[in-house]
Coordinates of N, CA and C in Angstrom, one line a residue:
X1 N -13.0 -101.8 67.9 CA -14.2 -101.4 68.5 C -15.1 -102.7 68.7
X2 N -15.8 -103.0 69.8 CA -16.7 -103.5 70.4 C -17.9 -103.7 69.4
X3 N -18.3 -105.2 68.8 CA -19.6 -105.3 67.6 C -21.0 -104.6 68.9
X4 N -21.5 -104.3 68.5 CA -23.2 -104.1 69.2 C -24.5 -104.7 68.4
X5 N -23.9 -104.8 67.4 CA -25.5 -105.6 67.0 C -24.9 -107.3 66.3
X6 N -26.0 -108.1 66.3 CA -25.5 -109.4 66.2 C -25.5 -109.1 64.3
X7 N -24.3 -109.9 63.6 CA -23.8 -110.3 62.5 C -24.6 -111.7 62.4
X8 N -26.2 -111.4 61.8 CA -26.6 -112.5 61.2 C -26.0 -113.8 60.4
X9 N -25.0 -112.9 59.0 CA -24.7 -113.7 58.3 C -23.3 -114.7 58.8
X10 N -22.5 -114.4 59.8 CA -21.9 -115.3 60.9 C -22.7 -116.3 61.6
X11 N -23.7 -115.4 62.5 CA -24.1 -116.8 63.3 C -24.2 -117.8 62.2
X12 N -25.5 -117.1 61.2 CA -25.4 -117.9 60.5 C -24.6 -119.2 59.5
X13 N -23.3 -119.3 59.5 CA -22.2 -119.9 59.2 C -21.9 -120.6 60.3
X14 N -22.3 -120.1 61.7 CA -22.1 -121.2 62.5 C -22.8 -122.2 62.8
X15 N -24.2 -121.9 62.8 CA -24.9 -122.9 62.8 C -25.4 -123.8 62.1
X16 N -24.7 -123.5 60.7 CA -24.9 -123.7 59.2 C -23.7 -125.2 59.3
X17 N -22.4 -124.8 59.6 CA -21.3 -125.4 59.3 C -20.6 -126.1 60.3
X18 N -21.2 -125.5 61.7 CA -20.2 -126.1 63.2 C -21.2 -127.0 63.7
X19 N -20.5 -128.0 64.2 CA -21.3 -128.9 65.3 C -20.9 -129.2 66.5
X20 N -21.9 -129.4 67.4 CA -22.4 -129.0 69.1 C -21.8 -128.0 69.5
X21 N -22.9 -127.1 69.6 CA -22.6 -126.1 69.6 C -23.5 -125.6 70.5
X22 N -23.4 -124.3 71.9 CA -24.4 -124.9 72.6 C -25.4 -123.4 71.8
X23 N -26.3 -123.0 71.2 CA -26.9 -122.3 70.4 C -27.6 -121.7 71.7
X24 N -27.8 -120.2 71.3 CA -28.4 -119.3 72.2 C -27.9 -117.9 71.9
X25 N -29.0 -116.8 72.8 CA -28.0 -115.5 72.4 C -26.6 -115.2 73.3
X26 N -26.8 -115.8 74.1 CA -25.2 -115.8 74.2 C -23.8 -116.2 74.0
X27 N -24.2 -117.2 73.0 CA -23.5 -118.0 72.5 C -23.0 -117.1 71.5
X28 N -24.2 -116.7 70.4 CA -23.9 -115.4 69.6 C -23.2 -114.6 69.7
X29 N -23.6 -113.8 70.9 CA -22.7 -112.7 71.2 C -21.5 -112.9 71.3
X30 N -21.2 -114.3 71.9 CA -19.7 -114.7 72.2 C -19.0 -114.9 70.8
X31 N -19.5 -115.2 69.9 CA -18.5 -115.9 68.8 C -18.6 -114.2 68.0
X32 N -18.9 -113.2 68.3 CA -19.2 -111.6 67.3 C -18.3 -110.8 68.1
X33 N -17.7 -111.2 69.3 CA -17.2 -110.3 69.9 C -17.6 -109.3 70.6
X34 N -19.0 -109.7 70.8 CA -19.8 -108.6 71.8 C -19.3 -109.2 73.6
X35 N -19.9 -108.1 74.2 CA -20.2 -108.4 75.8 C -21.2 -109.7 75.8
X36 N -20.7 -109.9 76.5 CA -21.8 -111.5 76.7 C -21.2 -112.4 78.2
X37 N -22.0 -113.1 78.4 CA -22.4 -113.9 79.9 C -21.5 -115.3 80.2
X38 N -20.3 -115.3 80.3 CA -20.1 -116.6 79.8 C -20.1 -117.9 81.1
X39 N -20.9 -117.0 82.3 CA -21.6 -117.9 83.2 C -22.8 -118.6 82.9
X40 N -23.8 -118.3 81.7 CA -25.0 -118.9 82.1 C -24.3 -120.0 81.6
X41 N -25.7 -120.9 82.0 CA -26.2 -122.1 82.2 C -25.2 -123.2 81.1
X42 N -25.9 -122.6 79.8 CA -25.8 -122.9 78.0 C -24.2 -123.0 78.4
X43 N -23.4 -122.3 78.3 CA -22.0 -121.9 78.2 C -21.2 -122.5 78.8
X44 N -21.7 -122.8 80.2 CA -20.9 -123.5 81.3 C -20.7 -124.9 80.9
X45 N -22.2 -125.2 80.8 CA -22.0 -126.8 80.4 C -21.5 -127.3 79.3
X46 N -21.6 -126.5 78.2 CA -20.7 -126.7 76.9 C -19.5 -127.0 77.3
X47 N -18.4 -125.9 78.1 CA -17.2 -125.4 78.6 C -17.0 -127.3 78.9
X48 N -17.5 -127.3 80.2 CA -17.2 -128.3 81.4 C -18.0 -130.0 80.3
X49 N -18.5 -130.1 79.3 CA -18.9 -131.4 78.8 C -18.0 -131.5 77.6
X50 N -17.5 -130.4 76.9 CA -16.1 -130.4 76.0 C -14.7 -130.7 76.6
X51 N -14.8 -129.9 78.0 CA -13.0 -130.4 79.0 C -13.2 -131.7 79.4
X52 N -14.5 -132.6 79.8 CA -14.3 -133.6 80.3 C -14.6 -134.8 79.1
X53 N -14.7 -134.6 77.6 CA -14.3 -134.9 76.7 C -13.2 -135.5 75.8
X54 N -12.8 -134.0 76.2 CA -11.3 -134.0 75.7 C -10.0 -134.9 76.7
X55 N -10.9 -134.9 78.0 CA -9.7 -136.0 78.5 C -10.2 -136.9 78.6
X56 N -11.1 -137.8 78.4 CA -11.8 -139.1 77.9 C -11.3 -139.6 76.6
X57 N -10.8 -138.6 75.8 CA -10.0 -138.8 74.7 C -8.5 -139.6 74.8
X58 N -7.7 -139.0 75.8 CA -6.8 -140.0 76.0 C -7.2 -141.7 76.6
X59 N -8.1 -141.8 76.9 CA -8.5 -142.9 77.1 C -8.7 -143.5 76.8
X60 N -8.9 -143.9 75.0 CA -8.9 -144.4 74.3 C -7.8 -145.3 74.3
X61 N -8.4 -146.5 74.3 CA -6.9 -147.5 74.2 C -7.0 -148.8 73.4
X62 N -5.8 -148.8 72.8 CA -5.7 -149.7 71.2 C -6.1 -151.1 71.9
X63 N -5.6 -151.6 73.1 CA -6.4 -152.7 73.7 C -8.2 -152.9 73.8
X64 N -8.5 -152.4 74.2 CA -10.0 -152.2 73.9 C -10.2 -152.3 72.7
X65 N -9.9 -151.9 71.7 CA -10.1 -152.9 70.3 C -9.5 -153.7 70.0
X66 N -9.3 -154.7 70.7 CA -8.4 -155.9 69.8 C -7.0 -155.8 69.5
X67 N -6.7 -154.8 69.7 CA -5.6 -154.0 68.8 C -5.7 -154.1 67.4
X68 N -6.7 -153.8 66.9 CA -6.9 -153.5 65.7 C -7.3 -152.0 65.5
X69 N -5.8 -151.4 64.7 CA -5.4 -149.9 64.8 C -6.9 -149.4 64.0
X70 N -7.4 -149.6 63.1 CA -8.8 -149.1 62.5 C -9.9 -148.6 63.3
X71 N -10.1 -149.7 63.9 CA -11.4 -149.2 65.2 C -11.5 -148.4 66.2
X72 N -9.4 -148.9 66.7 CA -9.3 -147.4 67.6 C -8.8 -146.3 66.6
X73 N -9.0 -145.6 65.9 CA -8.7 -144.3 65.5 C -10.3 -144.6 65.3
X74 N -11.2 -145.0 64.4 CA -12.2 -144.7 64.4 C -13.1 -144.4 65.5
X75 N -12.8 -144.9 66.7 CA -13.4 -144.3 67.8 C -12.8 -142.9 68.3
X76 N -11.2 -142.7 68.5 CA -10.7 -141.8 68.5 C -11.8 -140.7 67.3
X77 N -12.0 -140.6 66.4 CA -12.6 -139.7 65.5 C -13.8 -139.7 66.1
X78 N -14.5 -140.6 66.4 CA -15.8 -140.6 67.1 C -15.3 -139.1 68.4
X79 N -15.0 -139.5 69.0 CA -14.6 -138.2 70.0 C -14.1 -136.8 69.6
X80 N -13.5 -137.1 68.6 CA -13.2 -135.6 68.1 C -14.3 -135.0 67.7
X81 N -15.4 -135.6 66.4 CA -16.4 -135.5 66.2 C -17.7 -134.8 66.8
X82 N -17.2 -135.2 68.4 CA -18.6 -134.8 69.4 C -17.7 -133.7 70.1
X83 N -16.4 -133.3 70.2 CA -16.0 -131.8 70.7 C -16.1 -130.8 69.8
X84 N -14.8 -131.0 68.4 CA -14.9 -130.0 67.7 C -16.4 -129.6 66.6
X85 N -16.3 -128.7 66.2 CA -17.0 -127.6 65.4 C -17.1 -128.5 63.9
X86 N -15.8 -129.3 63.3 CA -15.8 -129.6 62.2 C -14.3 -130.6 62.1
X87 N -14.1 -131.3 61.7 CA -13.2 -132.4 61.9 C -13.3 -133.8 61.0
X88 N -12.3 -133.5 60.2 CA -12.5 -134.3 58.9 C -11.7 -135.8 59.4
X89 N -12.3 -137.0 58.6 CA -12.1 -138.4 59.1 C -10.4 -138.3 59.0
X90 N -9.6 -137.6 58.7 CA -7.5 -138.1 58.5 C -7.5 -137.1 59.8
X91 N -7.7 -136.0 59.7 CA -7.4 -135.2 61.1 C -7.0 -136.8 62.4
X92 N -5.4 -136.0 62.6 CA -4.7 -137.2 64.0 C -4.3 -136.0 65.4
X93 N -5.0 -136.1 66.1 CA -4.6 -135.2 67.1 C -4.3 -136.2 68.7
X94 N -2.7 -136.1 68.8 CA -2.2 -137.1 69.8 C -3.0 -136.3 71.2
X95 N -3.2 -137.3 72.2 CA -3.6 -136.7 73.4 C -2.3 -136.1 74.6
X96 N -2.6 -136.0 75.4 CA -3.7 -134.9 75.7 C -4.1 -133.7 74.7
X97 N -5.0 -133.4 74.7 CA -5.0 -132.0 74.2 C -6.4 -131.3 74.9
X98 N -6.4 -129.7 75.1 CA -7.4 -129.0 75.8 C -7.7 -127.8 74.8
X99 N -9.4 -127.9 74.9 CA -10.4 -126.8 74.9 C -10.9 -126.0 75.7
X100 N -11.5 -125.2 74.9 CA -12.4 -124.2 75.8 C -13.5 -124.4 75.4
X101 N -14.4 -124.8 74.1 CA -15.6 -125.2 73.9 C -15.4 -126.3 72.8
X102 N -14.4 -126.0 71.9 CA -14.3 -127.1 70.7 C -15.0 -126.9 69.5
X103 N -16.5 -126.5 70.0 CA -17.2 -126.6 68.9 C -17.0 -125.8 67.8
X104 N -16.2 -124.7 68.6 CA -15.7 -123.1 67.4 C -15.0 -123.3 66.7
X105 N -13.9 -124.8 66.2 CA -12.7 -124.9 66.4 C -13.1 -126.0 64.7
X106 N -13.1 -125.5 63.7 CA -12.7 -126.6 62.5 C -11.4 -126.6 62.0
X107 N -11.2 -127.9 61.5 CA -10.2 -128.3 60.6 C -10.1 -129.1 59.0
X108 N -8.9 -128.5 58.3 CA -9.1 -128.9 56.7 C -8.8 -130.4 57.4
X109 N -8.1 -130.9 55.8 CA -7.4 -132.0 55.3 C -6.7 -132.0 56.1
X110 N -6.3 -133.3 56.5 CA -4.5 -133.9 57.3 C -4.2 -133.0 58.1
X111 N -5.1 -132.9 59.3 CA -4.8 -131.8 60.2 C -4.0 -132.9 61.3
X112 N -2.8 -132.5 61.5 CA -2.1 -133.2 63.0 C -1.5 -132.3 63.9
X113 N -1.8 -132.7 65.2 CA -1.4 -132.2 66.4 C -0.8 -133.0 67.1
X114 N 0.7 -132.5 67.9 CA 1.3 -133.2 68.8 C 0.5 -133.1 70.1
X115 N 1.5 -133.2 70.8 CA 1.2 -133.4 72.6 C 1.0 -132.2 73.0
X116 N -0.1 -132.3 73.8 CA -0.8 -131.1 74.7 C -1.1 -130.0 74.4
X117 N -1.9 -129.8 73.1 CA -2.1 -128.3 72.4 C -3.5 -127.7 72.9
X118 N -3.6 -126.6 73.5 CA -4.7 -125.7 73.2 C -5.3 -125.0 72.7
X119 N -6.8 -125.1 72.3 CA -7.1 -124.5 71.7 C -8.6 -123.5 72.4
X120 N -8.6 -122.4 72.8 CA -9.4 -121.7 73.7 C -9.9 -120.8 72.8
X121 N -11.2 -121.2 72.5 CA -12.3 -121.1 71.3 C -13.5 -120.3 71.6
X122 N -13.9 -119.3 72.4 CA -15.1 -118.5 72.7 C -15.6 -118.0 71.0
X123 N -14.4 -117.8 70.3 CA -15.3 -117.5 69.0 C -14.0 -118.4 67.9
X124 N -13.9 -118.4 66.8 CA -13.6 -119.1 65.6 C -12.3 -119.3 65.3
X125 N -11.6 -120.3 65.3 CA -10.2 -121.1 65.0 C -10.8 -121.4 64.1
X126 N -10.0 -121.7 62.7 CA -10.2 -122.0 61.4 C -9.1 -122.7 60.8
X127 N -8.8 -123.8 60.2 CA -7.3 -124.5 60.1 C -7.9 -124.5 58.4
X128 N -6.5 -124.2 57.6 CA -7.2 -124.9 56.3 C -6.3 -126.2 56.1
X129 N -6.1 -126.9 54.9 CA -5.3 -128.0 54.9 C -4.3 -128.1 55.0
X130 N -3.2 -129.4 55.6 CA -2.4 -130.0 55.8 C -1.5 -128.8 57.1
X131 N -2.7 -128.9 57.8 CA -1.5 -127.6 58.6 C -0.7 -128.9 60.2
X132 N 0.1 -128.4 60.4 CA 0.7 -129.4 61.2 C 1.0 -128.7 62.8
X133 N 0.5 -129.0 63.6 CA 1.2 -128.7 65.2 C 1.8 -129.2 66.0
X134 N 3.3 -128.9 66.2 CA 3.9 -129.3 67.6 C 3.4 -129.2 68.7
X135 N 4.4 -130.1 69.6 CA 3.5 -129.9 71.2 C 3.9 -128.7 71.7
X136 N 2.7 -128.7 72.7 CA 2.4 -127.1 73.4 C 2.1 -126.6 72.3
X137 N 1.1 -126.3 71.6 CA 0.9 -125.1 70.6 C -0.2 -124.8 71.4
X138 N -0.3 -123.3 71.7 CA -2.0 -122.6 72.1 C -2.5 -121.6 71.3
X139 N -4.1 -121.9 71.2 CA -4.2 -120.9 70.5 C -5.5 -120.2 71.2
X140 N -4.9 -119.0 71.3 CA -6.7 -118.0 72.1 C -7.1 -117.4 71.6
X141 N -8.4 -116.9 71.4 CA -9.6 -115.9 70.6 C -9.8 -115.0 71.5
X142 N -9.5 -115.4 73.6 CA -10.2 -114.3 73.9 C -8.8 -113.6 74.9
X143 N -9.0 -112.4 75.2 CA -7.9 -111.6 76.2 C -9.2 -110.6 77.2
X144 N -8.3 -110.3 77.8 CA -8.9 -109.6 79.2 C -8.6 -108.4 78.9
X145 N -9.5 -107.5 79.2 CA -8.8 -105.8 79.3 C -7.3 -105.7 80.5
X146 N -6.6 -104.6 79.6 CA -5.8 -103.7 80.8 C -6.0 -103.2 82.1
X147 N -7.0 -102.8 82.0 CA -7.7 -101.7 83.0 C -8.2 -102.6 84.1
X148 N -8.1 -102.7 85.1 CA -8.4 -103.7 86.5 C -10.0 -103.3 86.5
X149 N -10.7 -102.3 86.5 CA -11.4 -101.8 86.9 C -12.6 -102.8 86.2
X150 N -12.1 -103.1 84.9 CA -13.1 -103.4 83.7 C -12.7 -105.2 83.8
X151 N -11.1 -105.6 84.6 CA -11.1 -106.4 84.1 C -12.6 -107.8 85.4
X152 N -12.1 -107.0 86.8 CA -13.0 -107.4 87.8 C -14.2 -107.8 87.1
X153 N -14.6 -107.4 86.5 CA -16.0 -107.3 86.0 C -16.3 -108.4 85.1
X154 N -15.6 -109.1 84.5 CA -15.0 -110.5 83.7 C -15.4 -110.0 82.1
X155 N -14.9 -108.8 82.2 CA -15.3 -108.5 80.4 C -14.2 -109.0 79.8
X156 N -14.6 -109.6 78.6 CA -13.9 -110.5 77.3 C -14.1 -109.8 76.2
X157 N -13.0 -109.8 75.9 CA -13.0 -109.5 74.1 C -12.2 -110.8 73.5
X158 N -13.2 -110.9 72.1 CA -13.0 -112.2 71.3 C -12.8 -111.8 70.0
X159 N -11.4 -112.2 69.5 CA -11.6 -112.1 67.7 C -11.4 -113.7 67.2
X160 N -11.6 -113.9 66.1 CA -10.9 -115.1 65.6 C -9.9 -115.0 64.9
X161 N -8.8 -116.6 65.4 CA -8.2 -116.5 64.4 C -8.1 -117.2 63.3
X162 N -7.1 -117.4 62.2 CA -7.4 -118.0 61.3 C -6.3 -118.6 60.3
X163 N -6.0 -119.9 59.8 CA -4.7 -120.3 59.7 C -5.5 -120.6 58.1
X164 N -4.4 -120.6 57.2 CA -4.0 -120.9 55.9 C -3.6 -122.4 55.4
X165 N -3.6 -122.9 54.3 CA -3.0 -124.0 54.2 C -1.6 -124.2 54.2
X166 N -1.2 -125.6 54.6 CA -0.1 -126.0 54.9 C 1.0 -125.1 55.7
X167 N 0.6 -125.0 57.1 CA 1.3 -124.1 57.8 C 1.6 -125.1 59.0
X168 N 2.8 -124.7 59.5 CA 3.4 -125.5 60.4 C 4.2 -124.6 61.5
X169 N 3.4 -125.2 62.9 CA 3.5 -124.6 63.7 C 4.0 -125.7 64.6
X170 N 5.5 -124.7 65.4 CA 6.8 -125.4 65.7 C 6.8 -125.3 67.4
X171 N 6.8 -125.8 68.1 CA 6.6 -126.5 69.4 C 6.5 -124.8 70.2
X172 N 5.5 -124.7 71.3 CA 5.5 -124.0 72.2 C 5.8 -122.5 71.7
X173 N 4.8 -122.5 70.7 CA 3.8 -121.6 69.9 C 2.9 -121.1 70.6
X174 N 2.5 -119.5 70.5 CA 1.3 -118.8 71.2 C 0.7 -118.2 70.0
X175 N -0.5 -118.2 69.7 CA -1.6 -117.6 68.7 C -2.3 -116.6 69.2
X176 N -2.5 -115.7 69.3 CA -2.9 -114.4 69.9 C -4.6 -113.8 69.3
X177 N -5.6 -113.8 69.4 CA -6.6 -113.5 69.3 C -6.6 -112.4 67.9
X178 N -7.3 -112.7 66.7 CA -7.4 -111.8 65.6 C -6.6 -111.7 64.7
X179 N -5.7 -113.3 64.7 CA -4.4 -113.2 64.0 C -4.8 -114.1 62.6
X180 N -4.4 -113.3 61.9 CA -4.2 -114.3 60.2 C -2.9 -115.1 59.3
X181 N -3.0 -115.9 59.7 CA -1.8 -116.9 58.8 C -1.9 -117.8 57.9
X182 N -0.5 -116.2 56.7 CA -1.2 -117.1 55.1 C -0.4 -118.7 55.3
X183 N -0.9 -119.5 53.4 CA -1.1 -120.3 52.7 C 0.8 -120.2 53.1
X184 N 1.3 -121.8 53.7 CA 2.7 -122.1 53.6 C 3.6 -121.1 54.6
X185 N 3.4 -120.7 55.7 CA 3.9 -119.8 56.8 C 4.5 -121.1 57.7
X186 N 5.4 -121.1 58.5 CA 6.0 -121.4 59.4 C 6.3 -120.4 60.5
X187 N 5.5 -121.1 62.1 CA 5.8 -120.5 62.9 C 6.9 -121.0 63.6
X188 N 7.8 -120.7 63.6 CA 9.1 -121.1 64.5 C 8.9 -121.0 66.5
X189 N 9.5 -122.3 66.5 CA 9.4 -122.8 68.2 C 9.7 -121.8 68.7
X190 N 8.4 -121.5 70.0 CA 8.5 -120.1 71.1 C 8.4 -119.0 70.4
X191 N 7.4 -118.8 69.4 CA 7.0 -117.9 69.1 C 6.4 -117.2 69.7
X192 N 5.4 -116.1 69.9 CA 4.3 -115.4 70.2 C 3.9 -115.0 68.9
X193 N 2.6 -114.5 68.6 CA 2.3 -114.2 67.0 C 0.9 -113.3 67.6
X194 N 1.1 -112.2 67.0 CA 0.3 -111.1 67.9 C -0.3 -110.4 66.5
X195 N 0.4 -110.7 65.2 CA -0.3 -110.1 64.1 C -0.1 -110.7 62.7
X196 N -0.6 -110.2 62.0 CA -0.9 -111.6 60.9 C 0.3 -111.8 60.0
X197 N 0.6 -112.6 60.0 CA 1.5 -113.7 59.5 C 1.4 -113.6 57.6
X198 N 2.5 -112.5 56.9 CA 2.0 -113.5 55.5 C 2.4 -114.4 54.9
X199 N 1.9 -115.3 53.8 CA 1.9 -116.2 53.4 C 3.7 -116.7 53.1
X200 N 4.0 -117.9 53.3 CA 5.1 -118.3 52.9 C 6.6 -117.6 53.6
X201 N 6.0 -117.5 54.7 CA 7.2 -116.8 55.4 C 7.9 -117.9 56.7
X202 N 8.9 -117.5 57.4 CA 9.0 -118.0 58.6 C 8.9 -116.6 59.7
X203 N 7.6 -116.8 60.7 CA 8.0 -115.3 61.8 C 8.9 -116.4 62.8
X204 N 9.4 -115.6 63.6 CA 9.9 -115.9 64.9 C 10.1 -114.9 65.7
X205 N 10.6 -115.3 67.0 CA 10.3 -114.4 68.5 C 9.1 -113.9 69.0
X206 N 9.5 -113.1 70.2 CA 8.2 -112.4 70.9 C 8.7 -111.0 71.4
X207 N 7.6 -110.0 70.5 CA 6.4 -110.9 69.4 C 7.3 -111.2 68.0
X208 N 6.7 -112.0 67.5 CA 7.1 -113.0 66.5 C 7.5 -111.9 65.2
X209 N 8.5 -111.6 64.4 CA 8.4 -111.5 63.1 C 9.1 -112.1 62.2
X210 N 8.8 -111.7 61.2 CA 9.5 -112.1 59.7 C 10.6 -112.6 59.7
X211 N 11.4 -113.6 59.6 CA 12.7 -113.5 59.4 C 13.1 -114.1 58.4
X212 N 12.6 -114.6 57.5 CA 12.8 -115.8 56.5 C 11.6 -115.2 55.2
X213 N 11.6 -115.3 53.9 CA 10.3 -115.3 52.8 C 10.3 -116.1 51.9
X214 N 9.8 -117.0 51.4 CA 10.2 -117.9 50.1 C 8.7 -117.5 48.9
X215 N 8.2 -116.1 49.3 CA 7.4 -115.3 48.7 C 8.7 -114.9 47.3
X216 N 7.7 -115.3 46.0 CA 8.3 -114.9 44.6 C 8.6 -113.2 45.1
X217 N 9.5 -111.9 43.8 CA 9.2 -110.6 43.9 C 8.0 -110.2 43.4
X218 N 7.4 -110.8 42.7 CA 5.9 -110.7 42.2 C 5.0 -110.4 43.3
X219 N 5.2 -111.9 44.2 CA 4.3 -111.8 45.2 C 4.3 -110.8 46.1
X220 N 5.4 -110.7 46.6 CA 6.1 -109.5 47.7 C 5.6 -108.4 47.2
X221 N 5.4 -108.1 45.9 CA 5.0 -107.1 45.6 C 3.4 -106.5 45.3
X222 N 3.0 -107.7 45.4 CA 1.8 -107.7 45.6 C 1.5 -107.2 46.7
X223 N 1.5 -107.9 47.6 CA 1.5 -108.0 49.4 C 1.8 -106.7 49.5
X224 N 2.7 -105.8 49.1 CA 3.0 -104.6 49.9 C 2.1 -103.5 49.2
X225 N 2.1 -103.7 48.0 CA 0.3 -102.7 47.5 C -0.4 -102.8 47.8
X226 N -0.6 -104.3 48.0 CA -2.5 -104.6 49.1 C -2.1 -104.1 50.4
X227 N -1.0 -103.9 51.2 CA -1.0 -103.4 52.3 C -0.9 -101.6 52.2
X228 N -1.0 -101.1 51.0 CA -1.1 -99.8 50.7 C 0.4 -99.4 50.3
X229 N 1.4 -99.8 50.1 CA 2.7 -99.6 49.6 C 2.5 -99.1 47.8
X230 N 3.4 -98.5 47.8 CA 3.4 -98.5 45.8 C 4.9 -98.8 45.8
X231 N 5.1 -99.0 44.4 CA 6.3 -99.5 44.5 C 6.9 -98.7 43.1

């Protein structure tokens, strides 16, 4: 179901924890999963000063410093800095890579990305530590209705999603809006991942599941009571 009133204690967290961000009620609306405008003014320019960001980022070049590898990553981080939401000084993310705002988009510890990954952020991508991305990995928060009627109309629905630590996601990966992936998961190459991922597994295919667990029987057993199972 569709949120209708704004979740204070969210925005809150966003504005608390993310940076450039472009702040407004529509911005709000957008990261809660309401109806919202994602033409005005605020949005657009966020959109279009984050994409031409993100490719000013390959531009970076070790010649321009001397070739002294320090300076250029430290500028490189300078740029990460001014797209994403949260981005810690070891995070290596090779270029190209594309946004949809950036700023929704944090990362733990030793976060690396290969070549060309997206990440299309209207509401919250969450990485915890040491998670690792191959090239092509995308990941989206928002989808389009079925219905033509509703889709004309440019209505969005946004959930976030949300990654665990030490998860490794294997080349030409799709992340599907409202998806959770536990602590030590591997997404195997050409995935789709449409529902949440538990901890310590390998999914694969499309849509992606389970094929692999290095979950103890303790654990397993856990997991299937919290999911309402008795055993």
């Amino acid at each position: 179901m569709t949120p209708t009133e704004i979740d204070k204690k969210r925005v809150e967290y966003a504005y608390t924890n993310l940076s450039n961000l472009p702040k407004g009620p529509e911005y709000e609306k957008m990261i809660l999963g309401m109806a919202y405008n994602c033409w005005v003014k605020e949005l657009l320019m966020a959109r279009s000063v984050a994409h031409e960001k993100a490719l000013d980022y390959g531009n970076i070049r070790l010649k321009n410093y001397d070739f002294d590898i320090e300076k250029h990553q430290e500028a490189r981080h300078r740029y990460l800095a001014a797209i994403f939401g949260k981005v810690p000084k070891d995070a290596f993310i090779e270029p190209p890579f594309f946004v949809d705002y950036g700023c929704n988009v944090s990362f733990g510890k030793c976060f690396y990305a290969n070549f060309n990954c997206t990440f299309l952020d209207p509401t919250f991508i969450t990485f915890g530590d040491y998670c690792i991305l191959g090239p092509n990995v995308t990941f989206t928060t928002f989808s389009l209705p079925s219905d033509p009627k509703k889709r004309i109309n440019a209505v969005e629905h946004t959930a976030p999603i949300t990654v665990g630590n030490n998860v490794w996601f294997a080349a030409n990966t799709v992340i599907l809006p409202g998806v959770t992936i536990g602590d030590g998961a591997v997404i195997a190459a050409g995935a789709v991942v449409r529902s949440d991922v538990p901890a310590n597994s390998v999914v694969a295919g499309v849509p992606a599941k389970v094929v692999k667990s290095y979950a103890t029987e303790e654990e397993k057993k856990e997991a299937f009571a919290a999911a309402g199972g008795v055993f």
